Amino acid sequence: MRKMTDLWPRLEPLLRDAERPSRYLNHEFGCVRKQDADFAFCMVYPDTYELGQANQALRILVNVVNASENLCAERAFLPAPAFCDVMRREHLPLFSIESCAPLREFDAIGITLPHELAATNVLETLDLAGIPIRSEDRSENDPFVLGGGPCAYNPEPYAPFFDAISIGEGEEAVPEGLHLIRRMRQEGASRGDVLRALAREDGWYVPSLYRWRSEEEAQEAGSWIEPVEPGLPTVIRKRLFTRFAESNGWELCIVPYAECVHDRLNVEVLRGCARGCRFCQAGMMYRPVRERSADNIVESVLTGLAETGYDEVSLTSLSSTDHSQIADILTRLNKALDGKGVRISVPSQRLDSFGVDMAGLVAGQKKGGLTFAPEAGTQRLRDVINKNVTEDDLFGAIDAAFAAGWRRCKLYFMIGLPTETDDDIKGIASLAQRAYDRAKAAVPPEQRGSIRMSVSCALFVPKAQTPFQWDGQIAPEEAIRRVNLLRHSVKHKAVDVHWHDPETSFVEAVMSRGGREAARWVEAAWKRGARFDAWTECFDEQAWRDAADEAGIDPAVIAQTEYPVERVMPWTHISTGVSSRFLALERRRAQEGATTPDCTFGTCTGCGACPDLDSENMLAAVRMLSGSSASAAAPARGEE
Amino acid sequence: MPDPNLFRLRVEYCKKGRLSMLSHLEIARALERAVRRADLPFAVSQGFSPHMKIAFGSALPVGVGSTCEIFDLQMTRYVAPEKALAALRAASVPDLMPHDCRYIGPRDAAASVVYPVASYQAELSFALEGGLPLPEEVHVVRKKKEKTLKVADYLVGQLATEGAMVTFELEAKPTGSLRPDVLLNACIDAFNATRPEVQEPLHIVSITRTTQRASR
């Protein structure tokens, strides 16, 4: 083990006055400090321990690096805002959890980019660690700063801050990249040479090796990036973990002391979703779909509960009820865990698969609120976004849930979807009120007072790598008008309406659609004090506005401009496997209100992911449609 | 009143090192998870939200350690105490390690009230020539209301100082209790107030609960 500075003696006295010191303690059950390694990697979640500890990327990558010969991995998080200030005052640099060692003493650090509002926290992390925030300013002695995660599919707004960015799933790419850095550093290679080699590895993007073109040049050349030397890839294709399905669903997991989000056993039952919702980035970037088998999942859950002592397990994925064996899995788990006081939760319930059967299978336990996402208020608009659920699906799900004992339901909608009119907004109110009426009818009269139906809406954010990437976001003022229209259209007192601040969604849209110039905006905003932008109480709108003037960019143009499908977007050089042609076709179908089926339930829809990535959907059994999709698909099947 | 058909196991454990900084809720959650990992035949409550039948001793403040904490676990069948202890120890981290298990009767007092008197040992940042000044009253804020506690109502005997070590005993009353860290900080504030500002102020290095007992 390399010798690193132990900052604990300096940290401990500061914790006396810190809020929730358990965030900084280490010594959690299950945490590992690997001794026999000569290359140290630190995986960073750019927010607090409570928000990041349960993050899947963190767990997977720390485990996979620790399982690699000669490499060890630790974790780090940003301290809470007030403690960041205490650390600056005391000149205490950002530290890892396991060794309490300064981040800048690690050989490499990896920062995951979990959502679009984490950019200023990346800079806060680097600065607090005493690492220059720009790649070009780092010296031979600084750690390699690596990025990855969902937002890496449009890496440009982060490009100057990272030495290299891993595109796609990191199970194999991250250890490979670290081995390469270790080997070359031991051979005495310079930082620049290591990065030039890394840029030639599958799935690694090294932004500094590509010149950023002007708008005119990019449209002419068909790409925004120009390699600065021969032999570099011009398209960086995502990495796919092809052994996901057969890999064990249980892996070592840390049981924190502090109360964290998603503090439970999380077993990933499947990866990817091919439902094809046209606004959804995750639905495009994790293709093809891979299911773990029922045997693997049941065994993983039981082992995981025994090893961790958790009293709750979540069967995670983008759409767990789509698993071909979900009923079997739940039946077996319910039986095995009967009387143990263990709660099984199934997030991301799809409306068309939540019938009486599913309600029964997840009903044995404590009933929290149920969340469904119709996304749009009218069938027309749901067809535009390819949601493929109907009002009847919603009402069927409500009937089943409230009859089975649920009393609270939250409905998610988006405001400002392409082609949306005021009728669609009023449709949200109408749908929610009728859902409430259905709930009422399904519940005995004396219990009706406890029914809660809430509508939660967020402003549509056009995401890179989706069919709606060319569509603009509506202006925040217009979003507020539409939210007000919705609020005035809801007449029932028992239906309440919540909405996200459109200003933060505006920043998300810029980060999602911006090119390399957006990095200047991020840096200027952070220098003006923006950080923890995802925290409502910390979001500093003025800092972002002033930053735009300083950076000389118009963020409204980036967020709101609508383009024809011919326009070369700033992430054209990053490939999820799904072809641009398919995205363009899907956008045209959206404008026509035509839907596209899910290939995991039927035939190929030609998105391009399987041939491009030389892979295919891996299902544990045949998937059967339910709800309205089943009745819609039935005649089509008969014709075949 | 515990179910007479269940077995009540009283477990004694320590809270030390870095984990002294955990809160009562964090400790409770960690212990419950250790019981599950130990695979003891714990009882589960019936009803809307089933949970483990476990009861904790009186709360220790964040930053205060202990060598003598207890919790009571109701079990559906008898497991020999030494076997239960071995299973719990195998499932626990060193700083929250159980060191004793024994069965108690169905009518015995619950963990939270059985030991109202606790003694504490504290280490200060430097040795004192004389003793610490003891204020007559301590002001605390609870649920946004200021309350004045008379130290004599809670302090059993004297506050003894020897060099940098302080020992004292506090008794919890049905109406409330005085936290050891609050009392000690009040003493230290009074001490620091008598010293010139240029000198390094006195502060607490650690506080540990060393014994717990019933009232005499």
GROMACS .gro file of C-alpha atoms in nm, chain A residues 52-213:
model
  162
   52GLY     CA    1  -2.410   0.971  -0.286
   53GLN     CA    2  -2.342   0.673  -0.061
   54ALA     CA    3  -2.608   0.453  -0.221
   55ASN     CA    4  -2.505   0.551  -0.574
   56GLN     CA    5  -2.475   0.244  -0.790
   57ALA     CA    6  -2.179   0.367  -0.997
   58LEU     CA    7  -1.982   0.429  -0.681
   59ARG     CA    8  -2.048   0.082  -0.540
   60ILE     CA    9  -1.984  -0.101  -0.867
   61LEU     CA   10  -1.666   0.083  -0.958
   62VAL     CA   11  -1.511   0.074  -0.610
   63ASN     CA   12  -1.574  -0.301  -0.597
   64VAL     CA   13  -1.447  -0.372  -0.945
   65VAL     CA   14  -1.129  -0.169  -0.894
   66ASN     CA   15  -1.063  -0.332  -0.556
   67ALA     CA   16  -1.101  -0.669  -0.726
   68SER     CA   17  -0.823  -0.578  -0.971
   69GLU     CA   18  -0.466  -0.674  -0.900
   70ASN     CA   19  -0.241  -0.384  -0.788
   71LEU     CA   20  -0.530  -0.135  -0.778
   72CYS     CA   21  -0.725  -0.013  -0.476
   73ALA     CA   22  -1.025   0.217  -0.457
   74GLU     CA   23  -1.167   0.447  -0.195
   75ARG     CA   24  -1.470   0.678  -0.183
   76ALA     CA   25  -1.507   1.051  -0.136
   77PHE     CA   26  -1.800   1.292  -0.117
   78LEU     CA   27  -1.837   1.665  -0.099
   79PRO     CA   28  -1.892   1.780   0.258
   80ALA     CA   29  -2.208   1.979   0.331
   81PRO     CA   30  -2.178   2.343   0.216
   82ALA     CA   31  -2.104   2.482   0.564
   83PHE     CA   32  -1.832   2.223   0.623
   84CYS     CA   33  -1.673   2.303   0.282
   85ASP     CA   34  -1.625   2.654   0.420
   86VAL     CA   35  -1.481   2.525   0.749
   87MET     CA   36  -1.232   2.310   0.557
   88ARG     CA   37  -1.122   2.605   0.341
   89ARG     CA   38  -1.076   2.817   0.652
   90GLU     CA   39  -0.868   2.544   0.816
   91HIS     CA   40  -0.678   2.464   0.492
   92LEU     CA   41  -0.795   2.105   0.518
   93PRO     CA   42  -0.806   1.950   0.170
   94LEU     CA   43  -1.081   1.717   0.052
   95PHE     CA   44  -1.019   1.365   0.181
   96SER     CA   45  -1.119   1.009   0.100
   97ILE     CA   46  -1.345   0.823   0.341
   98GLU     CA   47  -1.145   0.500   0.393
   99SER     CA   48  -0.794   0.639   0.453
  100CYS     CA   49  -0.890   0.999   0.525
  101ALA     CA   50  -0.617   1.080   0.272
  102PRO     CA   51  -0.605   1.397   0.060
  103LEU     CA   52  -0.757   1.341  -0.285
  104ARG     CA   53  -0.458   1.500  -0.449
  105GLU     CA   54  -0.234   1.217  -0.323
  106PHE     CA   55  -0.427   0.956  -0.521
  107ASP     CA   56  -0.298   0.840  -0.861
  108ALA     CA   57  -0.638   0.896  -1.019
  109ILE     CA   58  -0.975   1.021  -0.912
  110GLY     CA   59  -1.305   0.946  -1.082
  111ILE     CA   60  -1.600   1.183  -1.055
  112THR     CA   61  -1.940   1.055  -1.157
  113LEU     CA   62  -2.177   1.297  -1.331
  114PRO     CA   63  -2.516   1.180  -1.207
  115HIS     CA   64  -2.731   1.469  -1.329
  116GLU     CA   65  -2.705   1.805  -1.506
  117LEU     CA   66  -2.693   2.011  -1.187
  118ALA     CA   67  -2.368   1.863  -1.057
  119ALA     CA   68  -2.128   2.064  -1.274
  120THR     CA   69  -2.038   2.336  -1.024
  121ASN     CA   70  -1.990   2.067  -0.760
  122VAL     CA   71  -1.727   1.907  -0.983
  123LEU     CA   72  -1.533   2.233  -0.963
  124GLU     CA   73  -1.600   2.261  -0.589
  125THR     CA   74  -1.464   1.907  -0.547
  126LEU     CA   75  -1.146   1.975  -0.744
  127ASP     CA   76  -1.084   2.309  -0.580
  128LEU     CA   77  -1.141   2.175  -0.230
  129ALA     CA   78  -0.902   1.892  -0.313
  130GLY     CA   79  -0.636   2.142  -0.420
  131ILE     CA   80  -0.632   2.008  -0.776
  132PRO     CA   81  -0.633   2.266  -1.060
  133ILE     CA   82  -0.985   2.277  -1.202
  134ARG     CA   83  -0.872   2.275  -1.566
  135SER     CA   84  -0.694   1.979  -1.720
  136GLU     CA   85  -0.447   2.209  -1.898
  137ASP     CA   86  -0.326   2.354  -1.565
  138ARG     CA   87  -0.246   2.019  -1.401
  139SER     CA   88   0.112   1.915  -1.350
  140GLU     CA   89   0.284   1.576  -1.361
  141ASN     CA   90   0.222   1.535  -0.988
  142ASP     CA   91  -0.154   1.588  -0.996
  143PRO     CA   92  -0.386   1.288  -1.005
  144PHE     CA   93  -0.554   1.196  -1.332
  145VAL     CA   94  -0.906   1.336  -1.319
  146LEU     CA   95  -1.152   1.100  -1.486
  147GLY     CA   96  -1.523   1.149  -1.546
  148GLY     CA   97  -1.817   0.931  -1.640
  149GLY     CA   98  -2.182   0.865  -1.575
  150PRO     CA   99  -2.509   0.964  -1.743
  151CYS     CA  100  -2.402   1.320  -1.825
  152ALA     CA  101  -2.091   1.198  -2.005
  153TYR     CA  102  -2.311   1.131  -2.310
  154ASN     CA  103  -2.273   1.501  -2.376
  155PRO     CA  104  -1.932   1.557  -2.219
  156GLU     CA  105  -1.858   1.895  -2.371
  157PRO     CA  106  -1.984   2.128  -2.093
  158TYR     CA  107  -1.741   1.939  -1.864
  159ALA     CA  108  -1.462   1.884  -2.118
  160PRO     CA  109  -1.196   2.128  -1.993
  161PHE     CA  110  -1.221   1.998  -1.634
  162PHE     CA  111  -1.146   1.632  -1.706
  163ASP     CA  112  -0.831   1.463  -1.831
  164ALA     CA  113  -1.035   1.176  -1.970
  165ILE     CA  114  -1.400   1.074  -1.974
  166SER     CA  115  -1.531   0.719  -1.975
  167ILE     CA  116  -1.831   0.682  -2.203
  168GLY     CA  117  -2.085   0.416  -2.112
  169GLU     CA  118  -2.075   0.137  -1.855
  170GLY     CA  119  -1.756   0.132  -1.652
  171GLU     CA  120  -1.737  -0.226  -1.519
  172GLU     CA  121  -1.459  -0.311  -1.764
  173ALA     CA  122  -1.350   0.026  -1.903
  174VAL     CA  123  -1.252   0.183  -1.569
  175PRO     CA  124  -1.013  -0.093  -1.448
  176GLU     CA  125  -0.868  -0.113  -1.800
  177GLY     CA  126  -0.804   0.259  -1.805
  178LEU     CA  127  -0.650   0.254  -1.457
  179HIS     CA  128  -0.423  -0.039  -1.545
  180LEU     CA  129  -0.303   0.154  -1.848
  181ILE     CA  130  -0.229   0.466  -1.643
  182ARG     CA  131  -0.049   0.259  -1.377
  183ARG     CA  132   0.165   0.068  -1.624
  184MET     CA  133   0.267   0.373  -1.823
  185ARG     CA  134   0.339   0.582  -1.513
  186GLN     CA  135   0.561   0.304  -1.379
  187GLU     CA  136   0.744   0.303  -1.711
  188GLY     CA  137   0.800   0.675  -1.666
  189ALA     CA  138   0.559   0.803  -1.932
  190SER     CA  139   0.452   1.168  -1.912
  191ARG     CA  140   0.099   1.273  -1.836
  192GLY     CA  141   0.048   1.374  -2.198
  193ASP     CA  142   0.168   1.039  -2.330
  194VAL     CA  143  -0.061   0.850  -2.093
  195LEU     CA  144  -0.359   1.053  -2.214
  196ARG     CA  145  -0.266   1.001  -2.579
  197ALA     CA  146  -0.265   0.625  -2.515
  198LEU     CA  147  -0.587   0.635  -2.314
  199ALA     CA  148  -0.761   0.822  -2.597
  200ARG     CA  149  -0.699   0.520  -2.820
  201GLU     CA  150  -0.868   0.279  -2.579
  202ASP     CA  151  -1.231   0.184  -2.640
  203GLY     CA  152  -1.479   0.411  -2.466
  204TRP     CA  153  -1.231   0.675  -2.347
  205TYR     CA  154  -1.260   1.036  -2.460
  206VAL     CA  155  -0.972   1.276  -2.398
  207PRO     CA  156  -1.115   1.621  -2.477
  208SER     CA  157  -0.778   1.801  -2.482
  209LEU     CA  158  -0.675   1.601  -2.787
  210TYR     CA  159  -0.955   1.748  -2.996
  211ARG     CA  160  -0.993   2.103  -3.119
  212TRP     CA  161  -1.344   2.244  -3.079
  213ARG     CA  162  -1.469   2.371  -3.411
   0.00000   0.00000   0.00000
